[in-house]
Amino acid sequence: MHVSLAEALEVRGGPLQEEEVWAVLSQSAESLHELMRTDPSALGFIISPWSLLLMPSGNISFTDENVTQQDLRAFTAPEILEGLNLSSISDIEKVGQLRAPGL
């Protein structure tokens, strides 16, 4: 059983608190790191509130099953929309840029 971040926010009726945002970001980074380590080919999804799954264990997982084309476009990186060929190195660079100093 799981719930998407979008569903959780809808039920909640408001945004996450700052420490909740950091917890989601931390768990997401751990999950992405594990995917990159074990199966880099599994990283073919766009991260959005509909694709980020909150698991009962507290872990984060990702899917592309509940994401519409409109959602995909809204959360797709501009360089992908421009048709640029990207590598996993550019993905790693972007994750690195998300980390705040001291974390």
PDB file of N, CA and C in Angstrom:
ATOM      1  N   MET A   1       0.847  -1.179   0.000  1.00  0.00           N
ATOM      2  CA  MET A   1       0.000   0.000   0.000  1.00  0.00           C
ATOM      3  C   MET A   1       0.891   1.241   0.000  1.00  0.00           C
ATOM      4  N   HIS A   2       0.503   2.222  -0.748  1.00  0.00           N
ATOM      5  CA  HIS A   2       1.238   3.469  -0.836  1.00  0.00           C
ATOM      6  C   HIS A   2       0.281   4.581  -1.227  1.00  0.00           C
ATOM      7  N   VAL A   3       0.751   5.800  -1.097  1.00  0.00           N
ATOM      8  CA  VAL A   3      -0.024   6.965  -1.506  1.00  0.00           C
ATOM      9  C   VAL A   3       0.940   7.938  -2.180  1.00  0.00           C
ATOM     10  N   SER A   4       0.479   8.582  -3.228  1.00  0.00           N
ATOM     11  CA  SER A   4       1.346   9.555  -3.895  1.00  0.00           C
ATOM     12  C   SER A   4       1.415  10.824  -3.049  1.00  0.00           C
ATOM     13  N   LEU A   5       2.463  11.586  -3.260  1.00  0.00           N
ATOM     14  CA  LEU A   5       2.593  12.857  -2.554  1.00  0.00           C
ATOM     15  C   LEU A   5       1.411  13.758  -2.888  1.00  0.00           C
ATOM     16  N   ALA A   6       0.962  13.751  -4.136  1.00  0.00           N
ATOM     17  CA  ALA A   6      -0.186  14.570  -4.543  1.00  0.00           C
ATOM     18  C   ALA A   6      -1.437  14.187  -3.756  1.00  0.00           C
ATOM     19  N   GLU A   7      -1.667  12.882  -3.593  1.00  0.00           N
ATOM     20  CA  GLU A   7      -2.838  12.423  -2.836  1.00  0.00           C
ATOM     21  C   GLU A   7      -2.726  12.830  -1.364  1.00  0.00           C
ATOM     22  N   ALA A   8      -1.532  12.702  -0.804  1.00  0.00           N
ATOM     23  CA  ALA A   8      -1.329  13.067   0.600  1.00  0.00           C
ATOM     24  C   ALA A   8      -1.574  14.560   0.806  1.00  0.00           C
ATOM     25  N   LEU A   9      -1.097  15.372  -0.117  1.00  0.00           N
ATOM     26  CA  LEU A   9      -1.303  16.817   0.000  1.00  0.00           C
ATOM     27  C   LEU A   9      -2.765  17.191  -0.162  1.00  0.00           C
ATOM     28  N   GLU A  10      -3.466  16.482  -1.039  1.00  0.00           N
ATOM     29  CA  GLU A  10      -4.888  16.744  -1.242  1.00  0.00           C
ATOM     30  C   GLU A  10      -5.676  16.428   0.027  1.00  0.00           C
ATOM     31  N   VAL A  11      -5.409  15.283   0.628  1.00  0.00           N
ATOM     32  CA  VAL A  11      -6.098  14.890   1.863  1.00  0.00           C
ATOM     33  C   VAL A  11      -5.748  15.855   2.990  1.00  0.00           C
ATOM     34  N   ARG A  12      -4.500  16.235   3.035  1.00  0.00           N
ATOM     35  CA  ARG A  12      -4.017  17.137   4.083  1.00  0.00           C
ATOM     36  C   ARG A  12      -4.626  18.527   3.956  1.00  0.00           C
ATOM     37  N   GLY A  13      -4.855  18.957   2.717  1.00  0.00           N
ATOM     38  CA  GLY A  13      -5.452  20.267   2.486  1.00  0.00           C
ATOM     39  C   GLY A  13      -4.474  21.428   2.581  1.00  0.00           C
ATOM     40  N   GLY A  14      -3.188  21.137   2.539  1.00  0.00           N
ATOM     41  CA  GLY A  14      -2.193  22.201   2.610  1.00  0.00           C
ATOM     42  C   GLY A  14      -0.806  21.662   2.371  1.00  0.00           C
ATOM     43  N   PRO A  15       0.177  22.559   2.383  1.00  0.00           N
ATOM     44  CA  PRO A  15       1.559  22.159   2.089  1.00  0.00           C
ATOM     45  C   PRO A  15       2.213  21.434   3.259  1.00  0.00           C
ATOM     46  N   LEU A  16       3.347  20.823   2.963  1.00  0.00           N
ATOM     47  CA  LEU A  16       4.154  20.200   4.002  1.00  0.00           C
ATOM     48  C   LEU A  16       4.865  21.281   4.816  1.00  0.00           C
ATOM     49  N   GLN A  17       5.154  20.964   6.052  1.00  0.00           N
ATOM     50  CA  GLN A  17       5.978  21.842   6.880  1.00  0.00           C
ATOM     51  C   GLN A  17       7.433  21.679   6.435  1.00  0.00           C
ATOM     52  N   GLU A  18       8.290  22.643   6.786  1.00  0.00           N
ATOM     53  CA  GLU A  18       9.673  22.616   6.325  1.00  0.00           C
ATOM     54  C   GLU A  18      10.383  21.311   6.678  1.00  0.00           C
ATOM     55  N   GLU A  19      10.251  20.835   7.903  1.00  0.00           N
ATOM     56  CA  GLU A  19      10.967  19.598   8.260  1.00  0.00           C
ATOM     57  C   GLU A  19      10.408  18.391   7.516  1.00  0.00           C
ATOM     58  N   GLU A  20       9.135  18.422   7.154  1.00  0.00           N
ATOM     59  CA  GLU A  20       8.561  17.346   6.346  1.00  0.00           C
ATOM     60  C   GLU A  20       9.119  17.381   4.930  1.00  0.00           C
ATOM     61  N   VAL A  21       9.301  18.582   4.388  1.00  0.00           N
ATOM     62  CA  VAL A  21       9.886  18.721   3.054  1.00  0.00           C
ATOM     63  C   VAL A  21      11.299  18.143   3.054  1.00  0.00           C
ATOM     64  N   TRP A  22      12.093  18.488   4.083  1.00  0.00           N
ATOM     65  CA  TRP A  22      13.454  17.962   4.171  1.00  0.00           C
ATOM     66  C   TRP A  22      13.450  16.446   4.300  1.00  0.00           C
ATOM     67  N   ALA A  23      12.501  15.901   5.052  1.00  0.00           N
ATOM     68  CA  ALA A  23      12.418  14.445   5.207  1.00  0.00           C
ATOM     69  C   ALA A  23      12.098  13.782   3.866  1.00  0.00           C
ATOM     70  N   VAL A  24      11.154  14.348   3.114  1.00  0.00           N
ATOM     71  CA  VAL A  24      10.814  13.804   1.792  1.00  0.00           C
ATOM     72  C   VAL A  24      12.013  13.904   0.856  1.00  0.00           C
ATOM     73  N   LEU A  25      12.700  15.039   0.873  1.00  0.00           N
ATOM     74  CA  LEU A  25      13.883  15.198   0.021  1.00  0.00           C
ATOM     75  C   LEU A  25      14.973  14.199   0.390  1.00  0.00           C
ATOM     76  N   SER A  26      15.203  14.018   1.679  1.00  0.00           N
ATOM     77  CA  SER A  26      16.240  13.086   2.131  1.00  0.00           C
ATOM     78  C   SER A  26      15.903  11.656   1.718  1.00  0.00           C
ATOM     79  N   GLN A  27      14.668  11.225   1.962  1.00  0.00           N
ATOM     80  CA  GLN A  27      14.261   9.875   1.593  1.00  0.00           C
ATOM     81  C   GLN A  27      14.274   9.692   0.077  1.00  0.00           C
ATOM     82  N   SER A  28      13.897  10.735  -0.661  1.00  0.00           N
ATOM     83  CA  SER A  28      13.920  10.660  -2.129  1.00  0.00           C
ATOM     84  C   SER A  28      15.342  10.488  -2.630  1.00  0.00           C
ATOM     85  N   ALA A  29      16.270  11.265  -2.065  1.00  0.00           N
ATOM     86  CA  ALA A  29      17.670  11.150  -2.471  1.00  0.00           C
ATOM     87  C   ALA A  29      18.210   9.758  -2.168  1.00  0.00           C
ATOM     88  N   GLU A  30      17.866   9.205  -1.001  1.00  0.00           N
ATOM     89  CA  GLU A  30      18.307   7.847  -0.660  1.00  0.00           C
ATOM     90  C   GLU A  30      17.745   6.830  -1.635  1.00  0.00           C
ATOM     91  N   SER A  31      16.472   6.978  -1.972  1.00  0.00           N
ATOM     92  CA  SER A  31      15.844   6.050  -2.901  1.00  0.00           C
ATOM     93  C   SER A  31      16.470   6.152  -4.291  1.00  0.00           C
ATOM     94  N   LEU A  32      16.705   7.366  -4.762  1.00  0.00           N
ATOM     95  CA  LEU A  32      17.338   7.561  -6.071  1.00  0.00           C
ATOM     96  C   LEU A  32      18.761   7.027  -6.073  1.00  0.00           C
ATOM     97  N   HIS A  33      19.480   7.247  -4.993  1.00  0.00           N
ATOM     98  CA  HIS A  33      20.841   6.731  -4.881  1.00  0.00           C
ATOM     99  C   HIS A  33      20.837   5.203  -4.961  1.00  0.00           C
ATOM    100  N   GLU A  34      19.924   4.569  -4.258  1.00  0.00           N
ATOM    101  CA  GLU A  34      19.833   3.106  -4.283  1.00  0.00           C
ATOM    102  C   GLU A  34      19.470   2.603  -5.679  1.00  0.00           C
ATOM    103  N   LEU A  35      18.536   3.279  -6.346  1.00  0.00           N
ATOM    104  CA  LEU A  35      18.183   2.892  -7.717  1.00  0.00           C
ATOM    105  C   LEU A  35      19.379   3.042  -8.650  1.00  0.00           C
ATOM    106  N   MET A  36      20.107   4.141  -8.500  1.00  0.00           N
ATOM    107  CA  MET A  36      21.270   4.387  -9.352  1.00  0.00           C
ATOM    108  C   MET A  36      22.334   3.312  -9.128  1.00  0.00           C
ATOM    109  N   ARG A  37      22.481   2.890  -7.886  1.00  0.00           N
ATOM    110  CA  ARG A  37      23.489   1.884  -7.548  1.00  0.00           C
ATOM    111  C   ARG A  37      23.102   0.497  -8.052  1.00  0.00           C
ATOM    112  N   THR A  38      21.826   0.132  -7.923  1.00  0.00           N
ATOM    113  CA  THR A  38      21.394  -1.230  -8.245  1.00  0.00           C
ATOM    114  C   THR A  38      20.876  -1.405  -9.668  1.00  0.00           C
ATOM    115  N   ASP A  39      20.178  -0.392 -10.197  1.00  0.00           N
ATOM    116  CA  ASP A  39      19.579  -0.551 -11.527  1.00  0.00           C
ATOM    117  C   ASP A  39      19.383   0.814 -12.194  1.00  0.00           C
ATOM    118  N   PRO A  40      20.442   1.404 -12.730  1.00  0.00           N
ATOM    119  CA  PRO A  40      20.332   2.730 -13.345  1.00  0.00           C
ATOM    120  C   PRO A  40      19.271   2.805 -14.445  1.00  0.00           C
ATOM    121  N   SER A  41      18.975   1.697 -15.101  1.00  0.00           N
ATOM    122  CA  SER A  41      17.963   1.712 -16.163  1.00  0.00           C
ATOM    123  C   SER A  41      16.561   1.947 -15.609  1.00  0.00           C
ATOM    124  N   ALA A  42      16.380   1.789 -14.300  1.00  0.00           N
ATOM    125  CA  ALA A  42      15.066   1.992 -13.682  1.00  0.00           C
ATOM    126  C   ALA A  42      14.775   3.465 -13.433  1.00  0.00           C
ATOM    127  N   LEU A  43      15.684   4.350 -13.808  1.00  0.00           N
ATOM    128  CA  LEU A  43      15.507   5.778 -13.538  1.00  0.00           C
ATOM    129  C   LEU A  43      14.792   6.506 -14.668  1.00  0.00           C
ATOM    130  N   GLY A  44      14.008   5.824 -15.463  1.00  0.00           N
ATOM    131  CA  GLY A  44      13.330   6.433 -16.597  1.00  0.00           C
ATOM    132  C   GLY A  44      11.978   7.022 -16.246  1.00  0.00           C
ATOM    133  N   PHE A  45      11.900   7.832 -15.216  1.00  0.00           N
ATOM    134  CA  PHE A  45      10.631   8.436 -14.822  1.00  0.00           C
ATOM    135  C   PHE A  45      10.853   9.904 -14.491  1.00  0.00           C
ATOM    136  N   ILE A  46       9.770  10.665 -14.513  1.00  0.00           N
ATOM    137  CA  ILE A  46       9.792  12.071 -14.133  1.00  0.00           C
ATOM    138  C   ILE A  46       9.309  12.156 -12.690  1.00  0.00           C
ATOM    139  N   ILE A  47      10.055  12.869 -11.861  1.00  0.00           N
ATOM    140  CA  ILE A  47       9.652  13.018 -10.461  1.00  0.00           C
ATOM    141  C   ILE A  47       8.647  14.157 -10.356  1.00  0.00           C
ATOM    142  N   SER A  48       7.496  13.835  -9.829  1.00  0.00           N
ATOM    143  CA  SER A  48       6.425  14.810  -9.649  1.00  0.00           C
ATOM    144  C   SER A  48       5.619  14.407  -8.418  1.00  0.00           C
ATOM    145  N   PRO A  49       4.705  15.247  -7.978  1.00  0.00           N
ATOM    146  CA  PRO A  49       3.868  14.856  -6.834  1.00  0.00           C
ATOM    147  C   PRO A  49       3.038  13.595  -7.101  1.00  0.00           C
ATOM    148  N   TRP A  50       2.801  13.270  -8.374  1.00  0.00           N
ATOM    149  CA  TRP A  50       2.010  12.085  -8.711  1.00  0.00           C
ATOM    150  C   TRP A  50       2.870  10.840  -8.827  1.00  0.00           C
ATOM    151  N   SER A  51       4.154  11.012  -9.090  1.00  0.00           N
ATOM    152  CA  SER A  51       5.022   9.844  -9.249  1.00  0.00           C
ATOM    153  C   SER A  51       5.806   9.504  -7.985  1.00  0.00           C
ATOM    154  N   LEU A  52       5.846  10.408  -7.023  1.00  0.00           N
ATOM    155  CA  LEU A  52       6.551  10.171  -5.771  1.00  0.00           C
ATOM    156  C   LEU A  52       5.592   9.465  -4.816  1.00  0.00           C
ATOM    157  N   LEU A  53       5.954   8.249  -4.436  1.00  0.00           N
ATOM    158  CA  LEU A  53       5.084   7.425  -3.595  1.00  0.00           C
ATOM    159  C   LEU A  53       5.606   7.364  -2.167  1.00  0.00           C
ATOM    160  N   LEU A  54       4.730   7.632  -1.225  1.00  0.00           N
ATOM    161  CA  LEU A  54       5.056   7.535   0.193  1.00  0.00           C
ATOM    162  C   LEU A  54       4.651   6.139   0.649  1.00  0.00           C
ATOM    163  N   MET A  55       5.622   5.391   1.125  1.00  0.00           N
ATOM    164  CA  MET A  55       5.387   4.005   1.532  1.00  0.00           C
ATOM    165  C   MET A  55       5.109   3.944   3.040  1.00  0.00           C
ATOM    166  N   PRO A  56       4.343   2.941   3.504  1.00  0.00           N
ATOM    167  CA  PRO A  56       4.061   2.811   4.943  1.00  0.00           C
ATOM    168  C   PRO A  56       5.327   2.687   5.796  1.00  0.00           C
ATOM    169  N   SER A  57       6.406   2.176   5.208  1.00  0.00           N
ATOM    170  CA  SER A  57       7.668   2.001   5.931  1.00  0.00           C
ATOM    171  C   SER A  57       8.384   3.327   6.171  1.00  0.00           C
ATOM    172  N   GLY A  58       7.914   4.401   5.515  1.00  0.00           N
ATOM    173  CA  GLY A  58       8.593   5.685   5.603  1.00  0.00           C
ATOM    174  C   GLY A  58       9.525   5.926   4.432  1.00  0.00           C
ATOM    175  N   ASN A  59       9.706   4.922   3.606  1.00  0.00           N
ATOM    176  CA  ASN A  59      10.549   5.055   2.424  1.00  0.00           C
ATOM    177  C   ASN A  59       9.788   5.741   1.306  1.00  0.00           C
ATOM    178  N   ILE A  60      10.529   6.139   0.295  1.00  0.00           N
ATOM    179  CA  ILE A  60       9.970   6.768  -0.899  1.00  0.00           C
ATOM    180  C   ILE A  60      10.215   5.833  -2.074  1.00  0.00           C
ATOM    181  N   SER A  61       9.234   5.753  -2.958  1.00  0.00           N
ATOM    182  CA  SER A  61       9.382   5.006  -4.193  1.00  0.00           C
ATOM    183  C   SER A  61       8.859   5.900  -5.313  1.00  0.00           C
ATOM    184  N   PHE A  62       9.089   5.488  -6.540  1.00  0.00           N
ATOM    185  CA  PHE A  62       8.662   6.288  -7.686  1.00  0.00           C
ATOM    186  C   PHE A  62       7.937   5.405  -8.692  1.00  0.00           C
ATOM    187  N   THR A  63       7.012   6.008  -9.420  1.00  0.00           N
ATOM    188  CA  THR A  63       6.268   5.299 -10.452  1.00  0.00           C
ATOM    189  C   THR A  63       5.961   6.264 -11.583  1.00  0.00           C
ATOM    190  N   ASP A  64       5.583   5.728 -12.714  1.00  0.00           N
ATOM    191  CA  ASP A  64       5.072   6.580 -13.789  1.00  0.00           C
ATOM    192  C   ASP A  64       3.644   6.197 -14.148  1.00  0.00           C
ATOM    193  N   GLU A  65       3.030   5.353 -13.330  1.00  0.00           N
ATOM    194  CA  GLU A  65       1.692   4.841 -13.630  1.00  0.00           C
ATOM    195  C   GLU A  65       0.590   5.878 -13.487  1.00  0.00           C
ATOM    196  N   ASN A  66       0.688   6.791 -12.519  1.00  0.00           N
ATOM    197  CA  ASN A  66      -0.397   7.733 -12.242  1.00  0.00           C
ATOM    198  C   ASN A  66      -0.177   9.103 -12.854  1.00  0.00           C
ATOM    199  N   VAL A  67       0.802   9.235 -13.729  1.00  0.00           N
ATOM    200  CA  VAL A  67       1.195  10.533 -14.247  1.00  0.00           C
ATOM    201  C   VAL A  67       0.581  10.747 -15.627  1.00  0.00           C
ATOM    202  N   THR A  68      -0.139  11.869 -15.786  1.00  0.00           N
ATOM    203  CA  THR A  68      -0.720  12.202 -17.085  1.00  0.00           C
ATOM    204  C   THR A  68       0.320  12.915 -17.941  1.00  0.00           C
ATOM    205  N   GLN A  69       0.044  13.035 -19.224  1.00  0.00           N
ATOM    206  CA  GLN A  69       0.952  13.745 -20.123  1.00  0.00           C
ATOM    207  C   GLN A  69       1.104  15.207 -19.705  1.00  0.00           C
ATOM    208  N   GLN A  70       0.019  15.821 -19.230  1.00  0.00           N
ATOM    209  CA  GLN A  70       0.081  17.212 -18.768  1.00  0.00           C
ATOM    210  C   GLN A  70       1.002  17.320 -17.550  1.00  0.00           C
ATOM    211  N   ASP A  71       0.878  16.367 -16.621  1.00  0.00           N
ATOM    212  CA  ASP A  71       1.756  16.360 -15.443  1.00  0.00           C
ATOM    213  C   ASP A  71       3.206  16.164 -15.860  1.00  0.00           C
ATOM    214  N   LEU A  72       3.424  15.242 -16.800  1.00  0.00           N
ATOM    215  CA  LEU A  72       4.777  14.988 -17.280  1.00  0.00           C
ATOM    216  C   LEU A  72       5.404  16.263 -17.828  1.00  0.00           C
ATOM    217  N   ARG A  73       4.656  16.971 -18.627  1.00  0.00           N
ATOM    218  CA  ARG A  73       5.187  18.190 -19.245  1.00  0.00           C
ATOM    219  C   ARG A  73       5.503  19.242 -18.184  1.00  0.00           C
ATOM    220  N   ALA A  74       4.650  19.369 -17.186  1.00  0.00           N
ATOM    221  CA  ALA A  74       4.851  20.381 -16.146  1.00  0.00           C
ATOM    222  C   ALA A  74       6.094  20.108 -15.312  1.00  0.00           C
ATOM    223  N   PHE A  75       6.482  18.835 -15.172  1.00  0.00           N
ATOM    224  CA  PHE A  75       7.606  18.480 -14.304  1.00  0.00           C
ATOM    225  C   PHE A  75       8.821  17.953 -15.075  1.00  0.00           C
ATOM    226  N   THR A  76       8.812  18.093 -16.380  1.00  0.00           N
ATOM    227  CA  THR A  76       9.947  17.658 -17.186  1.00  0.00           C
ATOM    228  C   THR A  76      10.969  18.788 -17.275  1.00  0.00           C
ATOM    229  N   ALA A  77      12.225  18.445 -17.112  1.00  0.00           N
ATOM    230  CA  ALA A  77      13.300  19.442 -17.178  1.00  0.00           C
ATOM    231  C   ALA A  77      13.285  20.139 -18.538  1.00  0.00           C
ATOM    232  N   PRO A  78      13.527  21.452 -18.553  1.00  0.00           N
ATOM    233  CA  PRO A  78      13.501  22.203 -19.819  1.00  0.00           C
ATOM    234  C   PRO A  78      14.450  21.639 -20.867  1.00  0.00           C
ATOM    235  N   GLU A  79      15.615  21.148 -20.434  1.00  0.00           N
ATOM    236  CA  GLU A  79      16.573  20.626 -21.420  1.00  0.00           C
ATOM    237  C   GLU A  79      16.042  19.372 -22.108  1.00  0.00           C
ATOM    238  N   ILE A  80      15.194  18.612 -21.430  1.00  0.00           N
ATOM    239  CA  ILE A  80      14.588  17.438 -22.067  1.00  0.00           C
ATOM    240  C   ILE A  80      13.513  17.888 -23.050  1.00  0.00           C
ATOM    241  N   LEU A  81      12.716  18.887 -22.650  1.00  0.00           N
ATOM    242  CA  LEU A  81      11.691  19.415 -23.554  1.00  0.00           C
ATOM    243  C   LEU A  81      12.322  20.012 -24.808  1.00  0.00           C
ATOM    244  N   GLU A  82      13.544  20.520 -24.692  1.00  0.00           N
ATOM    245  CA  GLU A  82      14.257  21.094 -25.837  1.00  0.00           C
ATOM    246  C   GLU A  82      14.899  20.019 -26.709  1.00  0.00           C
ATOM    247  N   GLY A  83      14.803  18.745 -26.270  1.00  0.00           N
ATOM    248  CA  GLY A  83      15.328  17.651 -27.071  1.00  0.00           C
ATOM    249  C   GLY A  83      16.809  17.388 -26.913  1.00  0.00           C
ATOM    250  N   LEU A  84      17.433  17.945 -25.877  1.00  0.00           N
ATOM    251  CA  LEU A  84      18.855  17.703 -25.666  1.00  0.00           C
ATOM    252  C   LEU A  84      19.083  16.285 -25.171  1.00  0.00           C
ATOM    253  N   ASN A  85      20.172  15.690 -25.600  1.00  0.00           N
ATOM    254  CA  ASN A  85      20.529  14.347 -25.163  1.00  0.00           C
ATOM    255  C   ASN A  85      21.256  14.457 -23.823  1.00  0.00           C
ATOM    256  N   LEU A  86      20.710  13.847 -22.798  1.00  0.00           N
ATOM    257  CA  LEU A  86      21.284  13.945 -21.464  1.00  0.00           C
ATOM    258  C   LEU A  86      21.925  12.634 -21.053  1.00  0.00           C
ATOM    259  N   SER A  87      22.805  12.727 -20.099  1.00  0.00           N
ATOM    260  CA  SER A  87      23.436  11.533 -19.550  1.00  0.00           C
ATOM    261  C   SER A  87      23.118  11.466 -18.067  1.00  0.00           C
ATOM    262  N   SER A  88      23.435  10.333 -17.468  1.00  0.00           N
ATOM    263  CA  SER A  88      23.205  10.202 -16.032  1.00  0.00           C
ATOM    264  C   SER A  88      24.100  11.165 -15.259  1.00  0.00           C
ATOM    265  N   ILE A  89      25.181  11.624 -15.840  1.00  0.00           N
ATOM    266  CA  ILE A  89      26.047  12.598 -15.171  1.00  0.00           C
ATOM    267  C   ILE A  89      25.290  13.890 -14.939  1.00  0.00           C
ATOM    268  N   SER A  90      24.509  14.334 -15.917  1.00  0.00           N
ATOM    269  CA  SER A  90      23.740  15.566 -15.723  1.00  0.00           C
ATOM    270  C   SER A  90      22.685  15.369 -14.639  1.00  0.00           C
ATOM    271  N   ASP A  91      22.119  14.163 -14.535  1.00  0.00           N
ATOM    272  CA  ASP A  91      21.148  13.872 -13.478  1.00  0.00           C
ATOM    273  C   ASP A  91      21.808  13.948 -12.109  1.00  0.00           C
ATOM    274  N   ILE A  92      22.987  13.382 -11.994  1.00  0.00           N
ATOM    275  CA  ILE A  92      23.716  13.407 -10.724  1.00  0.00           C
ATOM    276  C   ILE A  92      24.055  14.842 -10.347  1.00  0.00           C
ATOM    277  N   GLU A  93      24.442  15.656 -11.327  1.00  0.00           N
ATOM    278  CA  GLU A  93      24.757  17.054 -11.052  1.00  0.00           C
ATOM    279  C   GLU A  93      23.546  17.783 -10.495  1.00  0.00           C
ATOM    280  N   LYS A  94      22.365  17.510 -11.041  1.00  0.00           N
ATOM    281  CA  LYS A  94      21.158  18.176 -10.572  1.00  0.00           C
ATOM    282  C   LYS A  94      20.820  17.765  -9.148  1.00  0.00           C
ATOM    283  N   VAL A  95      20.958  16.496  -8.820  1.00  0.00           N
ATOM    284  CA  VAL A  95      20.709  16.050  -7.448  1.00  0.00           C
ATOM    285  C   VAL A  95      21.686  16.727  -6.513  1.00  0.00           C
ATOM    286  N   GLY A  96      22.942  16.836  -6.931  1.00  0.00           N
ATOM    287  CA  GLY A  96      23.950  17.494  -6.112  1.00  0.00           C
ATOM    288  C   GLY A  96      23.620  18.958  -5.858  1.00  0.00           C
ATOM    289  N   GLN A  97      23.004  19.621  -6.820  1.00  0.00           N
ATOM    290  CA  GLN A  97      22.640  21.019  -6.664  1.00  0.00           C
ATOM    291  C   GLN A  97      21.490  21.189  -5.688  1.00  0.00           C
ATOM    292  N   LEU A  98      20.678  20.164  -5.474  1.00  0.00           N
ATOM    293  CA  LEU A  98      19.562  20.246  -4.551  1.00  0.00           C
ATOM    294  C   LEU A  98      20.008  20.230  -3.099  1.00  0.00           C
ATOM    295  N   ARG A  99      21.163  19.690  -2.846  1.00  0.00           N
ATOM    296  CA  ARG A  99      21.650  19.565  -1.468  1.00  0.00           C
ATOM    297  C   ARG A  99      22.050  20.923  -0.933  1.00  0.00           C
ATOM    298  N   ALA A 100      21.529  21.248   0.220  1.00  0.00           N
ATOM    299  CA  ALA A 100      21.885  22.510   0.870  1.00  0.00           C
ATOM    300  C   ALA A 100      23.241  22.385   1.527  1.00  0.00           C
ATOM    301  N   PRO A 101      23.985  23.477   1.651  1.00  0.00           N
ATOM    302  CA  PRO A 101      25.282  23.429   2.333  1.00  0.00           C
ATOM    303  C   PRO A 101      25.130  22.866   3.740  1.00  0.00           C
ATOM    304  N   GLY A 102      26.054  22.022   4.119  1.00  0.00           N
ATOM    305  CA  GLY A 102      26.038  21.457   5.470  1.00  0.00           C
ATOM    306  C   GLY A 102      25.213  20.211   5.608  1.00  0.00           C
ATOM    307  N   LEU A 103      24.566  19.743   4.530  1.00  0.00           N
ATOM    308  CA  LEU A 103      23.769  18.512   4.620  1.00  0.00           C
ATOM    309  C   LEU A 103      24.551  17.340   4.123  1.00  0.00           C
TER     310      LEU A 103
END
